[in-house]
Short mmCIF file of C-alpha atoms in Angstrom, two decimals:
data_model
loop_
_atom_site.label_atom_id
_atom_site.label_comp_id
_atom_site.label_asym_id
_atom_site.label_seq_id
_atom_site.Cartn_x
_atom_site.Cartn_y
_atom_site.Cartn_z
CA UNK A 283 -59.81 -29.81 161.51
CA UNK A 284 -59.03 -26.79 159.46
CA UNK A 285 -61.83 -24.81 158.08
CA UNK A 286 -62.18 -24.73 154.24
CA UNK A 287 -61.46 -20.99 154.24
CA UNK A 288 -58.12 -21.56 156.09
CA UNK A 289 -57.14 -24.24 153.56
CA UNK A 290 -57.99 -21.93 150.63
CA UNK A 291 -56.07 -19.11 152.26
CA UNK A 292 -52.94 -21.30 152.72
CA UNK A 293 -53.16 -22.54 149.16
CA UNK A 294 -53.60 -18.92 147.88
CA UNK A 295 -50.58 -17.82 149.93
CA UNK A 296 -48.42 -20.66 148.70
CA UNK A 297 -49.51 -20.14 145.21
CA UNK A 298 -48.79 -16.41 145.42
CA UNK A 299 -45.28 -17.10 146.82
CA UNK A 300 -44.56 -19.60 144.01
CA UNK A 301 -45.83 -17.24 141.41
CA UNK A 302 -43.79 -14.39 142.83
CA UNK A 303 -40.57 -16.38 142.90
CA UNK A 304 -41.27 -17.91 139.53
CA UNK A 305 -41.72 -14.48 138.08
CA UNK A 306 -38.54 -13.30 139.69
CA UNK A 307 -36.56 -16.32 138.27
CA UNK A 308 -38.02 -15.69 134.86
CA UNK A 309 -37.10 -12.02 134.97
CA UNK A 310 -33.58 -12.88 136.13
CA UNK A 311 -33.20 -15.37 133.34
CA UNK A 312 -34.33 -12.80 130.78
CA UNK A 313 -32.11 -10.09 132.24
CA UNK A 314 -28.92 -12.11 132.66
CA UNK A 315 -29.30 -14.61 129.88
CA UNK A 316 -26.17 -15.11 127.82
CA UNK A 317 -27.02 -15.20 124.14
CA UNK A 318 -25.09 -17.79 122.09
CA UNK A 319 -25.07 -17.57 118.35
CA UNK A 320 -26.55 -20.74 116.90
CA UNK A 321 -23.78 -20.91 114.42
CA UNK A 322 -21.42 -21.81 117.15
CA UNK A 323 -22.88 -25.38 117.27
CA UNK A 324 -22.92 -25.71 113.47
CA UNK A 325 -19.28 -24.63 113.24
CA UNK A 326 -18.24 -26.90 116.09
CA UNK A 327 -19.63 -29.86 114.31
CA UNK A 328 -17.60 -28.96 111.21
CA UNK A 329 -14.28 -28.91 113.23
CA UNK A 330 -12.23 -32.07 113.75
CA UNK A 331 -13.18 -32.39 117.36
CA UNK A 332 -9.64 -33.11 118.42
CA UNK A 333 -9.47 -30.26 120.91
CA UNK A 334 -5.65 -30.23 120.30
CA UNK A 335 -5.16 -26.50 120.91
CA UNK A 336 -3.02 -26.05 117.75
CA UNK A 337 -5.10 -23.06 116.86
CA UNK A 338 -4.33 -21.31 120.12
CA UNK A 339 -7.69 -21.89 121.72
CA UNK A 340 -8.78 -24.23 124.48
CA UNK A 341 -10.73 -26.50 122.12
CA UNK A 342 -12.86 -26.73 119.01
CA UNK A 343 -15.90 -24.99 120.58
CA UNK A 344 -13.68 -22.09 121.73
CA UNK A 345 -12.30 -21.73 118.20
CA UNK A 346 -15.88 -21.75 116.78
CA UNK A 347 -16.92 -19.01 119.20
CA UNK A 348 -13.89 -16.97 118.24
CA UNK A 349 -14.67 -17.42 114.56
CA UNK A 350 -18.23 -16.32 115.01
CA UNK A 351 -16.97 -13.21 116.89
CA UNK A 352 -14.62 -12.50 113.92
CA UNK A 353 -11.49 -12.90 115.97
CA UNK A 354 -10.11 -15.74 113.97
CA UNK A 355 -10.31 -16.84 110.35
CA UNK A 356 -11.35 -20.34 109.19
CA UNK A 357 -7.74 -20.98 108.16
CA UNK A 358 -6.82 -20.65 111.78
CA UNK A 359 -7.57 -24.37 112.24
CA UNK A 360 -4.81 -26.11 110.27
CA UNK A 361 -6.23 -29.52 111.07
CA UNK A 362 -9.49 -29.02 109.19
CA UNK A 363 -9.61 -30.45 105.67
CA UNK A 364 -10.09 -28.19 102.67
CA UNK A 365 -13.76 -29.07 102.13
CA UNK A 366 -14.58 -28.58 105.80
CA UNK A 367 -12.86 -25.28 105.82
CA UNK A 368 -14.93 -24.16 102.81
CA UNK A 369 -18.15 -25.24 104.59
CA UNK A 370 -16.96 -23.43 107.70
CA UNK A 371 -16.34 -20.25 105.77
CA UNK A 372 -19.73 -20.52 104.07
CA UNK A 373 -21.54 -20.60 107.41
CA UNK A 374 -19.71 -17.37 108.39
CA UNK A 375 -20.07 -15.77 104.96
CA UNK A 376 -16.39 -15.12 104.72
CA UNK A 377 -13.41 -16.25 102.57
CA UNK A 378 -12.01 -19.66 103.53
CA UNK A 379 -8.45 -18.44 103.16
CA UNK A 380 -5.45 -20.76 102.86
CA UNK A 381 -4.10 -22.87 105.74
CA UNK A 382 -0.70 -24.36 105.71
CA UNK A 383 -0.97 -27.61 107.62
CA UNK A 384 1.81 -28.05 110.21
CA UNK A 385 3.38 -31.25 111.56
CA UNK A 386 5.95 -32.05 114.09
CA UNK A 387 9.48 -32.60 112.73
CA UNK A 388 12.34 -34.17 114.60
CA UNK A 389 15.67 -32.25 114.45
CA UNK A 390 17.76 -35.32 114.82
CA UNK A 391 18.49 -38.54 112.83
CA UNK A 392 20.89 -40.04 115.30
CA UNK A 393 19.24 -43.40 116.05
CA UNK A 394 20.87 -46.24 117.80
CA UNK A 395 22.36 -47.48 114.52
CA UNK A 396 24.42 -44.28 113.74
CA UNK A 397 24.92 -42.54 117.12
CA UNK A 398 26.70 -44.78 119.58
CA UNK A 399 26.44 -44.64 123.38
CA UNK A 400 29.40 -43.79 125.58
CA UNK A 401 27.85 -45.42 128.61
CA UNK A 402 24.93 -47.63 129.75
CA UNK A 403 21.97 -45.79 131.33
CA UNK A 404 20.31 -47.48 134.29
CA UNK A 405 17.32 -45.57 135.67
CA UNK A 406 13.80 -44.32 134.83
CA UNK A 407 12.98 -44.86 131.22
CA UNK A 408 12.34 -41.22 130.49
CA UNK A 409 14.11 -38.76 128.22
CA UNK A 410 13.74 -35.97 130.87
CA UNK A 411 15.16 -38.18 133.66
CA UNK A 412 18.06 -39.36 131.47
CA UNK A 413 18.98 -35.82 130.37
CA UNK A 414 18.91 -34.72 133.99
CA UNK A 415 21.62 -37.13 134.83
CA UNK A 416 23.93 -36.79 131.80
CA UNK A 417 21.97 -37.54 128.76
CA UNK A 418 21.31 -41.30 129.14
CA UNK A 419 24.80 -42.35 128.10
CA UNK A 420 24.56 -41.00 124.43
CA UNK A 421 27.82 -39.81 123.02
CA UNK A 422 26.17 -36.87 121.21
CA UNK A 423 24.89 -34.41 123.83
CA UNK A 424 22.36 -33.01 121.36
CA UNK A 425 20.97 -36.27 120.13
CA UNK A 426 17.60 -37.84 120.69
CA UNK A 427 17.72 -40.00 123.79
CA UNK A 428 15.00 -42.31 122.47
CA UNK A 429 13.02 -43.03 125.63
CA UNK A 430 9.71 -41.96 124.05
CA UNK A 431 8.62 -39.05 126.20
CA UNK A 432 7.13 -37.63 123.05
CA UNK A 433 5.13 -40.70 122.17
CA UNK A 434 3.82 -40.93 125.76
CA UNK A 435 2.31 -37.34 125.68
CA UNK A 436 0.82 -37.66 122.22
CA UNK A 437 -2.88 -38.09 122.58
CA UNK A 438 -3.46 -38.77 118.91
CA UNK A 439 -1.23 -41.87 118.49
CA UNK A 440 0.77 -39.90 115.91
CA UNK A 441 4.23 -40.93 117.23
CA UNK A 442 5.69 -44.42 117.29
CA UNK A 443 9.18 -45.27 118.20
CA UNK A 444 11.35 -47.02 115.56
CA UNK A 445 13.63 -49.98 115.79
CA UNK A 446 16.46 -47.50 116.14
CA UNK A 447 14.93 -45.65 119.07
CA UNK A 448 13.88 -42.57 116.96
CA UNK A 449 10.30 -41.29 117.13
CA UNK A 450 8.39 -41.61 113.89
CA UNK A 451 5.67 -38.89 113.39
CA UNK A 452 2.61 -39.87 111.20
CA UNK A 453 1.72 -36.65 109.38
CA UNK A 454 -1.87 -37.80 108.86
CA UNK A 455 -2.41 -38.12 112.58
CA UNK A 456 -0.37 -35.16 113.85
CA UNK A 457 -2.39 -32.25 114.85
CA UNK A 458 0.53 -29.83 115.63
CA UNK A 459 -0.67 -29.74 119.21
CA UNK A 460 2.81 -28.89 120.40
CA UNK A 461 2.80 -31.51 123.26
CA UNK A 462 5.79 -33.28 121.83
CA UNK A 463 7.62 -29.97 121.42
CA UNK A 464 7.13 -29.24 125.13
CA UNK A 465 7.97 -32.81 126.22
CA UNK A 466 11.33 -33.08 124.55
CA UNK A 467 14.03 -32.04 127.06
CA UNK A 468 16.51 -31.33 124.27
CA UNK A 469 14.07 -29.16 122.13
CA UNK A 470 14.45 -31.58 119.21
CA UNK A 471 10.87 -31.31 117.89
CA UNK A 472 9.60 -28.24 115.92
CA UNK A 473 6.38 -27.55 114.21
CA UNK A 474 6.78 -26.78 110.52
CA UNK A 475 4.52 -26.48 107.53
CA UNK A 476 3.90 -30.07 106.10
CA UNK A 477 4.89 -28.74 102.60
CA UNK A 478 8.19 -27.44 103.76
CA UNK A 479 10.52 -30.12 102.35
CA UNK A 480 13.88 -28.99 103.54
CA UNK A 481 15.09 -30.05 107.01
CA UNK A 482 18.39 -30.17 108.87
CA UNK A 483 18.09 -33.29 111.00
CA UNK A 484 20.69 -32.21 113.58
CA UNK A 485 21.17 -29.94 116.48
CA UNK A 486 24.82 -30.67 117.24
CA UNK A 487 27.11 -27.63 117.57
CA UNK A 488 30.25 -29.70 116.96
CA UNK A 489 32.05 -29.43 113.65
CA UNK A 490 33.84 -31.64 111.21
CA UNK A 491 35.34 -34.83 112.51
CA UNK A 492 34.18 -34.04 116.10
CA UNK A 493 30.56 -34.04 115.02
CA UNK A 494 30.83 -37.12 112.82
CA UNK A 495 32.72 -38.97 115.58
CA UNK A 496 29.70 -39.05 117.82
CA UNK A 497 27.05 -39.46 115.04
CA UNK A 498 27.69 -40.57 111.43
CA UNK A 499 24.66 -38.43 110.19
CA UNK A 500 25.53 -35.21 112.04
CA UNK A 501 25.93 -31.82 110.40
CA UNK A 502 29.55 -31.14 110.16
CA UNK A 503 29.00 -27.49 109.33
CA UNK A 504 30.81 -27.94 105.98
CA UNK A 505 28.49 -25.18 104.36
CA UNK A 506 27.95 -27.02 101.04
CA UNK A 507 24.19 -26.91 101.43
CA UNK A 508 24.31 -23.15 101.96
CA UNK A 509 26.46 -22.87 98.81
CA UNK A 510 24.12 -24.92 96.71
CA UNK A 511 20.81 -23.59 97.95
CA UNK A 512 19.17 -20.42 96.53
CA UNK A 513 20.79 -17.34 98.03
CA UNK A 514 19.52 -16.51 101.55
CA UNK A 515 17.71 -19.84 102.06
CA UNK A 516 20.38 -21.41 104.24
CA UNK A 517 22.93 -19.70 106.42
CA UNK A 518 25.65 -21.17 108.58
CA UNK A 519 25.71 -20.68 112.39
CA UNK A 520 28.53 -22.06 114.58
CA UNK A 521 28.41 -25.77 113.99
CA UNK A 522 25.11 -25.86 112.15
CA UNK A 523 23.20 -25.10 108.90
CA UNK A 524 20.01 -23.21 109.47
CA UNK A 525 17.10 -23.02 107.08
CA UNK A 526 15.01 -19.81 106.73
CA UNK A 527 11.49 -21.12 106.44
CA UNK A 528 10.25 -17.60 105.48
CA UNK A 529 11.78 -18.35 102.05
CA UNK A 530 11.03 -22.13 101.92
CA UNK A 531 9.10 -21.63 98.64
CA UNK A 532 12.35 -21.20 96.75
CA UNK A 533 13.85 -24.43 98.09
CA UNK A 534 14.92 -27.13 95.76
CA UNK A 535 16.53 -30.57 96.23
CA UNK A 536 19.89 -29.39 95.02
CA UNK A 537 20.64 -28.17 98.57
CA UNK A 538 20.90 -31.71 99.91
CA UNK A 539 22.90 -33.36 97.10
CA UNK A 540 26.39 -32.69 98.42
CA UNK A 541 25.82 -33.09 102.11
CA UNK A 542 28.54 -35.61 103.11
CA UNK A 543 26.58 -37.12 105.92
CA UNK A 544 22.94 -36.77 104.91
CA UNK A 545 22.16 -34.48 107.79
CA UNK A 546 20.01 -32.18 105.52
CA UNK A 547 17.15 -33.98 103.81
CA UNK A 548 14.41 -33.38 101.31
CA UNK A 549 11.14 -34.65 102.79
CA UNK A 550 8.17 -35.56 100.50
CA UNK A 551 5.87 -36.95 103.29
CA UNK A 552 7.14 -38.17 106.57
CA UNK A 553 10.62 -38.34 108.07
CA UNK A 554 12.61 -41.57 108.11
CA UNK A 555 10.43 -43.37 105.50
CA UNK A 556 12.68 -46.42 105.60
CA UNK A 557 12.64 -46.89 109.30
CA UNK A 558 10.29 -49.54 110.68
CA UNK A 559 8.23 -48.99 113.87
CA UNK A 560 9.42 -50.90 116.86
CA UNK A 561 7.26 -54.07 117.58
CA UNK A 562 7.55 -53.39 121.23
CA UNK A 563 5.39 -50.25 121.30
CA UNK A 564 3.59 -51.04 124.53
CA UNK A 565 6.82 -51.32 126.41
CA UNK A 566 8.26 -48.20 124.84
CA UNK A 567 5.31 -46.01 125.69
#
């Protein structure tokens, strides 16, 4: 049996070791502690929480940290509503600024009703796979394949396929995350300010009858839109009209009036407002 003095000695030694290591841990914590501004949590709660990456940061918390550090302005998040942005700016003590909300726009209107196929495609139902083996049988080599790769990658349920196999983007759900832009093998998606109303819904480089022969709503490069638009807003490239979005504030609907195919359109809200979503969404995506 151990003597009482031996027990007390052991307890004292263990206590001393524990106190020593505890002190070292406390000192290390104090020395290497990473300070985080409490405003980061407050700002993160004001953000949408979509973690879409449209701002260029890994997620909403990363954006909040950058805002606290003065690296980015509140307007850097284009998904935030106006009131949330003002609250965000108030926490930081800065001006809210102006944010032009961006949405994904499709540079093609050639659905199955207006752009015929030259062959039947048999294979994996994927735009990327179809393009890799000749475009999925579509007569227009620049046209939307319609196999919904964009809808599959959209984490926000902002894209539905239409009855004519064109993707319909819901501007209210779109976060401009860029996933659909990267997923489209034909580069048919682009991110534009939601209030930019003028859009050329075509990427075909064919001209005249050759363009219209493979799609009845193709740009024929007639140049009428460039003639009717304010000077400098639209210029012609080989086979295609191109809008200068740096000058979009001078746009007016007159630019679309004489387009013989309707390839250039004036958008008030979403594209293809008369198209109905396909009832077979689960199969499509």
